[in-house]
Amino acid sequence: MKNFTSVDQIENVNALVELAKSIKKNPFGNKQLGENKTIGLLFFNPSLRTRLSTQKAAQNLGMNAMVMNLNNEGWTLEFEEGAIMDGNKSEHIIEAAQVVSQYCDIIAIRSFPTLTDKEKDLAEHVINSFVKYATVPVVSLEGATEHPLQALADILTIEEQKQTARPKVVLTWAPHPKALPHAVPNSFAKMMLKADVDFVITHPKGYELNPEVTQGATIIYDQDEAFKDADFIYAKNWSSFTDYGAILSRDEKWMVTNKKMELTNNAKFMHCLPVRRNQVVADEVLDGPNSIVFEQANNRTYAAQAILTQILENAK
Amino acid sequence: MKNFTSVDQIENVNALVELAKSIKKNPFGNKQLGENKTIGLLFFNPSLRTRLSTQKAAQNLGMNAMVMNLNNEGWTLEFEEGAIMDGNKSEHIIEAAQVVSQYCDIIAIRSFPTLTDKEKDLAEHVINSFVKYATVPVVSLEGATEHPLQALADILTIEEQKQTARPKVVLTWAPHPKALPHAVPNSFAKMMLKADVDFVITHPKGYELNPEVTQGATIIYDQDEAFKDADFIYAKNWSSFTDYGAILSRDEKWMVTNKKMELTNNAKFMHCLPVRRNQVVADEVLDGPNSIVFEQANNRTYAAQAILTQILENAK
Amino acid sequence: MKNFTSVDQIENVNALVELAKSIKKNPFGNKQLGENKTIGLLFFNPSLRTRLSTQKAAQNLGMNAMVMNLNNEGWTLEFEEGAIMDGNKSEHIIEAAQVVSQYCDIIAIRSFPTLTDKEKDLAEHVINSFVKYATVPVVSLEGATEHPLQALADILTIEEQKQTARPKVVLTWAPHPKALPHAVPNSFAKMMLKADVDFVITHPKGYELNPEVTQGATIIYDQDEAFKDADFIYAKNWSSFTDYGAILSRDEKWMVTNKKMELTNNAKFMHCLPVRRNQVVADEVLDGPNSIVFEQANNRTYAAQAILTQILENAK
C-alpha cells in the first residue's frame, strides 16, 4: 500500500482486519518500525477522534507526529495549476506538498468537501493534489468523498461483534440540522460491499448516494422494512447527492429509537461520531446496551495503526 | 489518587510535597513509569505555564502528550443531558469524554468559569462532566473554582523558601482591569488551610471568597495590618463572589509596593502569573530580590509531575 | 554559540556548513545529545517549513518539541518596560520569557516585523526582548530583520550545488502583491558576504536594502546585466526599506522567466518559499530542471539541526 485515500485501495480486507486485530492485542509490539519516522497530520477542518487516534497510532509505532492546522497556522494554499498568484493565496499546493514531503515520511490530511462544487469534490481536489505532488505516501483523515480510516475501524468492529457468519448490516440515513458530507457513508458502503455481509441502505427518496459507490447494495426506502432482522444498524446523516449539498428532509421519523431497534435482530447500534443526540439517534439507543460507538472509536487507533504499519512496511 | 481536580483530593500534603521535591532533584529518574502512556491536554482557554509545565512533566515521565485547543480545533460541545442537538453544538460531552478516554491514559482539561452563571461555575460544570463520563483519570489544568496544580506548586515553593517552621502567609487581593476567576485564590486558600502556616486573607469588603472555602482562615480588611510580620505575600486579583463576577473596586492603594512590603518580615513575594505589572504589583517588587514568582513557575513542572506520578502509580 | 538570531553570530560559516553536511549524511547519529532536552517553538506568525523543519531537527537530536501559537493559545504580551498594564495585555515579556525558560532548554521564536514602526523593527524588538529576559538560548525562526536559519540552509544548498570554486550569486527582487519583510534578503546578503562567492543584488531603484547589511555587495539596477554569467539566481520580493514598508513597484518585467534565466550561466534557481507563482517567478522556471527550491527546503532541517547541535554542545 502506498497511499490510503479510498477503501478501493484495500486489496484484502480480511488480511487488514486480521492485522488490526493483532495490533490491538499488542499495540506496542512494533515500536521499532516507526523509529526515526515522522508523520505530518495536516488539518483543514476540525477533528477529535481522527486526530487523536492517528497520533496515538503513530506513537504506538514509535513515530513522531507533527500536527498542523493549515487554516490558521500555515499559509493559505492555492490549488489551481497555472494560477497567477496575485491574490490572497500565499503558497501553491505544488510547493506545500513537496516541502512537507521533505520533513515527513507520511502525510495525512483532512479536507472536507465544499458541498457546493460537486465536480471539485468528486475529484477529491485537495487530497488528490497532495497525492499528485507529495513524494511520500498520503493518508486521508477524511476527504471530500471518503473516510477510509473510519470504514476500516467499522469493519473491524463488525468483525469483532458479529454473532453470525454473515450478518445483515443496515446503513440508515437520519435527520440532522446541517448539510453533511458523503465521505462516511461512501466509505462504509464501499467497505460493506467488500465484506462478507448482507448490506442494505435505507434513506428517504432523493438521498441516494453516488450510484457508482452503492452499485451492488440493496436500497430500501422504507426504514422499518430495512431494519427487519438487521444485526447492525449504522446511522448517519448526509446531504443530498443529486441535489448536491441540499437538505431535503429533516423528518424526525427517521431518527433511530428503541422502537425502531425492536424491529431488528437485537442489532448493535453504530455511528462514527460526533453524533447529534435526539436528532440522529435517541439517547435511549445511544446510551443503551447495544450501542457500540465507543468500541468503534477505540478501533480507530488500530485501524490507523494497521494502515501506517502497511505503509511503513511497504516503504522498507 | 484517581482524579485531581481539587485540593480537597490531596490526602497528605506533606507526602506530596516530599514527592515533588524528590522529583525536582531527579526529574528523569522515572521515565519508564509513563512509557506507552498518553496524556491528552485539552484547552478551552489560553494557557502558557500550565500547558508547557504539564507537557514537560509528562515527557519527563516518558509519556506522550497530545495537545488540543477544543475551541478551534475540535467540535463545539454540548453539555446538557437530554439535549435535542439541533443547534450549533456538534458533539455531546458524553461522547467526547468517553472517546478521548479511548486514546488517553489521563485527560487534563482547562476550563475557566463563566463568571455569569454562578450555579454552573460552582458545580464545576465542564471539568465534572469530564469526570462523570471519562473512563480514565481527569486532571484539572484550572477549572471554574480551583487550580489545584498551581496550589501544589505554591506550597512546594513555600516549603522550599520558608525560614521558620510556621511562616505567616498572606493572600492579598490586588486591583486588576478585568473580572478574574476565583480558582487560584480558592485552591491557594484550601492548600494553606491544610499546611503548617498561619494564613491570613486580606481584601476590600465585598471581595469575600466563597465562605465554604475560607472557613478557618483569618480575614483582615486592612491590608497594612494584614501584612505585618508576614513571611510570604501572595498577591492575586479576583472578582466579587457575592456580587458574582463584578468588579467592585480598582483601588490602587491595594497594589503591592515596596512600601507595603516594608511592613512585612522581609516577606517573599508570590504570584501565580500572568500578572498585570503596576496594577497588581509594582515593578520594584516583582523585579526585586524577594520575588520568587519564577521559582513558583519552575515548580509547576514538579507539582504536575508528582500528580501524574501518583495517578500512574495508582493505575498500575 | 549561545543565541542564534543573526547571521552575524556565525563565527565560521565553513565549519557550520560542514557540520550540516555531516548531519545530513547521518541525521539520527546524535540522538543522545538532546535526550531529556526540550525546545519551545513559539509562533506569532504563520509558518510551514520553519516549524516542521525545526521540529524535525529537534526530534532527530532526541529533543522534545513543544509548539505554541502565541497569538491564539497563550496570553497577549506586553513588551514595554514600566508599562502600567491596565489594558488588554495580560502578561509581560519579562515574565513570559523567564517562565518559558523554566520549561525549555532552548526557546525558538518567529515574530515578523510591523513594517510600520521602523525603529522597533530594526531593534528586533520581540526577539531581542526574549534574548534579554530568557535564561536559556534563543533561536530566531525569522525575526523582523533576519531569518538566519534560512540563510544557513541557502549557503548549504549553494555549497552542495556549485560547479565552480567561486560561483556568481545574484539576489534579485521580484514583484509581489503584498508588502514583505526584509528578513530573508538581509540574512541571505549577510551570508553571501561571508561566503566564497561573487555576490550581486539587483532591484529597481528605491528598493535598496539596509545599507548596513549590503555594505560590500555589488548593486546593479539592470536585472538583465546582473543575471549575466550568474550561477545562482535567488529571487525574493521585499518592500521598500527607505520608504519603509511601501510597495513602490509591481513591475512584471522583474519576474524571473526562462528568457531571463537564459542570460545566466545555466544558473540554478533558488527561493525560500512560499513563493507567488507567475508573480515572483514563472511556472516554467520553478517547475524546470534548474529549480533547487526543494533542496533548499530539505536543507532547512539540517541547518536547524546544526544550530541546535552547536547550542546543545555549547551548553554542556
PDB file of C-alpha atoms in Angstrom, chain B residues 28 31 45-53 55-56 59 69 72-73 110 112 177-178 250 273-279 283 286-287 293-295 297-298 300-301, chain C residues 35-38 42 64-70 72-75 77 81-92 94-96 98-100 102-105:
ATOM      1  CA  PHE B  28      14.116  11.973  34.593  1.00  0.00           C
ATOM      2  CA  LYS B  31      10.877   7.616  32.687  1.00  0.00           C
ATOM      3  CA  ASN B  45      -8.906  28.747  27.375  1.00  0.00           C
ATOM      4  CA  PRO B  46      -5.436  30.264  26.932  1.00  0.00           C
ATOM      5  CA  SER B  47      -2.535  28.748  28.808  1.00  0.00           C
ATOM      6  CA  LEU B  48       1.223  29.204  28.920  1.00  0.00           C
ATOM      7  CA  ARG B  49       2.703  27.925  32.202  1.00  0.00           C
ATOM      8  CA  THR B  50       0.129  25.223  32.760  1.00  0.00           C
ATOM      9  CA  ARG B  51       0.372  23.859  29.261  1.00  0.00           C
ATOM     10  CA  LEU B  52       4.139  23.852  28.994  1.00  0.00           C
ATOM     11  CA  SER B  53       4.809  22.641  32.537  1.00  0.00           C
ATOM     12  CA  GLN B  55       3.559  18.752  28.897  1.00  0.00           C
ATOM     13  CA  LYS B  56       7.116  18.879  30.272  1.00  0.00           C
ATOM     14  CA  GLN B  59       7.564  13.989  28.931  1.00  0.00           C
ATOM     15  CA  ASN B  69      -7.390  23.528  21.717  1.00  0.00           C
ATOM     16  CA  ASN B  72     -10.929  25.980  17.358  1.00  0.00           C
ATOM     17  CA  GLU B  73      -9.546  22.522  16.573  1.00  0.00           C
ATOM     18  CA  ARG B 110      -8.570  23.733  31.323  1.00  0.00           C
ATOM     19  CA  PHE B 112     -12.471  28.803  33.037  1.00  0.00           C
ATOM     20  CA  PRO B 177      -8.826  45.885  34.982  1.00  0.00           C
ATOM     21  CA  LYS B 178     -10.717  42.683  34.234  1.00  0.00           C
ATOM     22  CA  ARG B 250      -9.903  49.040  41.325  1.00  0.00           C
ATOM     23  CA  LEU B 273       1.360  34.683  36.802  1.00  0.00           C
ATOM     24  CA  PRO B 274       0.424  36.101  34.388  1.00  0.00           C
ATOM     25  CA  VAL B 275       0.486  39.326  36.378  1.00  0.00           C
ATOM     26  CA  ARG B 276      -0.509  42.858  35.459  1.00  0.00           C
ATOM     27  CA  ARG B 277       2.551  44.952  36.290  1.00  0.00           C
ATOM     28  CA  ASN B 278       1.914  48.216  38.105  1.00  0.00           C
ATOM     29  CA  GLN B 279      -1.681  47.206  38.716  1.00  0.00           C
ATOM     30  CA  ASP B 283       7.803  46.654  39.082  1.00  0.00           C
ATOM     31  CA  LEU B 286       8.281  41.957  41.050  1.00  0.00           C
ATOM     32  CA  ASP B 287      11.819  42.692  39.876  1.00  0.00           C
ATOM     33  CA  VAL B 293       7.492  34.102  41.069  1.00  0.00           C
ATOM     34  CA  PHE B 294       9.872  32.257  38.732  1.00  0.00           C
ATOM     35  CA  GLU B 295      10.610  29.653  41.366  1.00  0.00           C
ATOM     36  CA  ALA B 297       6.626  28.825  37.827  1.00  0.00           C
ATOM     37  CA  ASN B 298       9.522  26.393  37.815  1.00  0.00           C
ATOM     38  CA  ARG B 300       4.766  23.918  38.275  1.00  0.00           C
ATOM     39  CA  THR B 301       6.631  21.154  36.430  1.00  0.00           C
TER      40      THR B 301
ATOM     41  CA  GLU C  35      17.929  13.446  25.401  1.00  0.00           C
ATOM     42  CA  ASN C  36      15.725  14.970  28.107  1.00  0.00           C
ATOM     43  CA  LYS C  37      16.098  18.373  26.440  1.00  0.00           C
ATOM     44  CA  THR C  38      13.122  20.422  25.340  1.00  0.00           C
ATOM     45  CA  LEU C  42       6.798  29.916  19.773  1.00  0.00           C
ATOM     46  CA  ASN C  64      11.121  17.071  22.794  1.00  0.00           C
ATOM     47  CA  ALA C  65       9.462  19.914  20.929  1.00  0.00           C
ATOM     48  CA  MET C  66       6.608  21.956  22.421  1.00  0.00           C
ATOM     49  CA  VAL C  67       4.850  24.139  19.847  1.00  0.00           C
ATOM     50  CA  MET C  68       2.747  27.172  20.793  1.00  0.00           C
ATOM     51  CA  ASN C  69       0.934  29.712  18.673  1.00  0.00           C
ATOM     52  CA  LEU C  70       1.204  32.692  20.973  1.00  0.00           C
ATOM     53  CA  ASN C  72      -4.377  32.442  19.970  1.00  0.00           C
ATOM     54  CA  GLU C  73      -3.214  29.864  22.524  1.00  0.00           C
ATOM     55  CA  GLY C  74      -1.353  31.955  25.131  1.00  0.00           C
ATOM     56  CA  TRP C  75      -1.720  35.381  26.674  1.00  0.00           C
ATOM     57  CA  LEU C  77       2.082  40.022  25.647  1.00  0.00           C
ATOM     58  CA  GLU C  81       9.167  48.256  30.218  1.00  0.00           C
ATOM     59  CA  GLY C  82       7.495  50.155  33.025  1.00  0.00           C
ATOM     60  CA  ALA C  83       4.062  49.741  31.449  1.00  0.00           C
ATOM     61  CA  ILE C  84       1.020  50.138  33.642  1.00  0.00           C
ATOM     62  CA  MET C  85      -0.788  47.032  32.466  1.00  0.00           C
ATOM     63  CA  ASP C  86      -4.380  48.204  32.680  1.00  0.00           C
ATOM     64  CA  GLY C  87      -5.292  47.454  29.048  1.00  0.00           C
ATOM     65  CA  ASN C  88      -5.679  44.228  27.081  1.00  0.00           C
ATOM     66  CA  LYS C  89      -2.145  42.845  27.508  1.00  0.00           C
ATOM     67  CA  SER C  90      -2.228  40.079  30.077  1.00  0.00           C
ATOM     68  CA  GLU C  91       1.416  39.138  30.506  1.00  0.00           C
ATOM     69  CA  HIS C  92       4.713  40.981  30.273  1.00  0.00           C
ATOM     70  CA  ILE C  94       9.722  39.753  31.281  1.00  0.00           C
ATOM     71  CA  GLU C  95       7.639  37.019  32.855  1.00  0.00           C
ATOM     72  CA  ALA C  96       6.849  35.133  29.650  1.00  0.00           C
ATOM     73  CA  GLN C  98      11.685  33.761  32.069  1.00  0.00           C
ATOM     74  CA  VAL C  99       8.798  31.388  32.608  1.00  0.00           C
ATOM     75  CA  VAL C 100       9.288  29.598  29.291  1.00  0.00           C
ATOM     76  CA  GLN C 102      11.897  27.229  33.220  1.00  0.00           C
ATOM     77  CA  TYR C 103      10.419  24.586  30.918  1.00  0.00           C
ATOM     78  CA  CYS C 104      12.606  24.735  27.823  1.00  0.00           C
ATOM     79  CA  ASP C 105      16.318  24.291  27.209  1.00  0.00           C
TER      80      ASP C 105
END
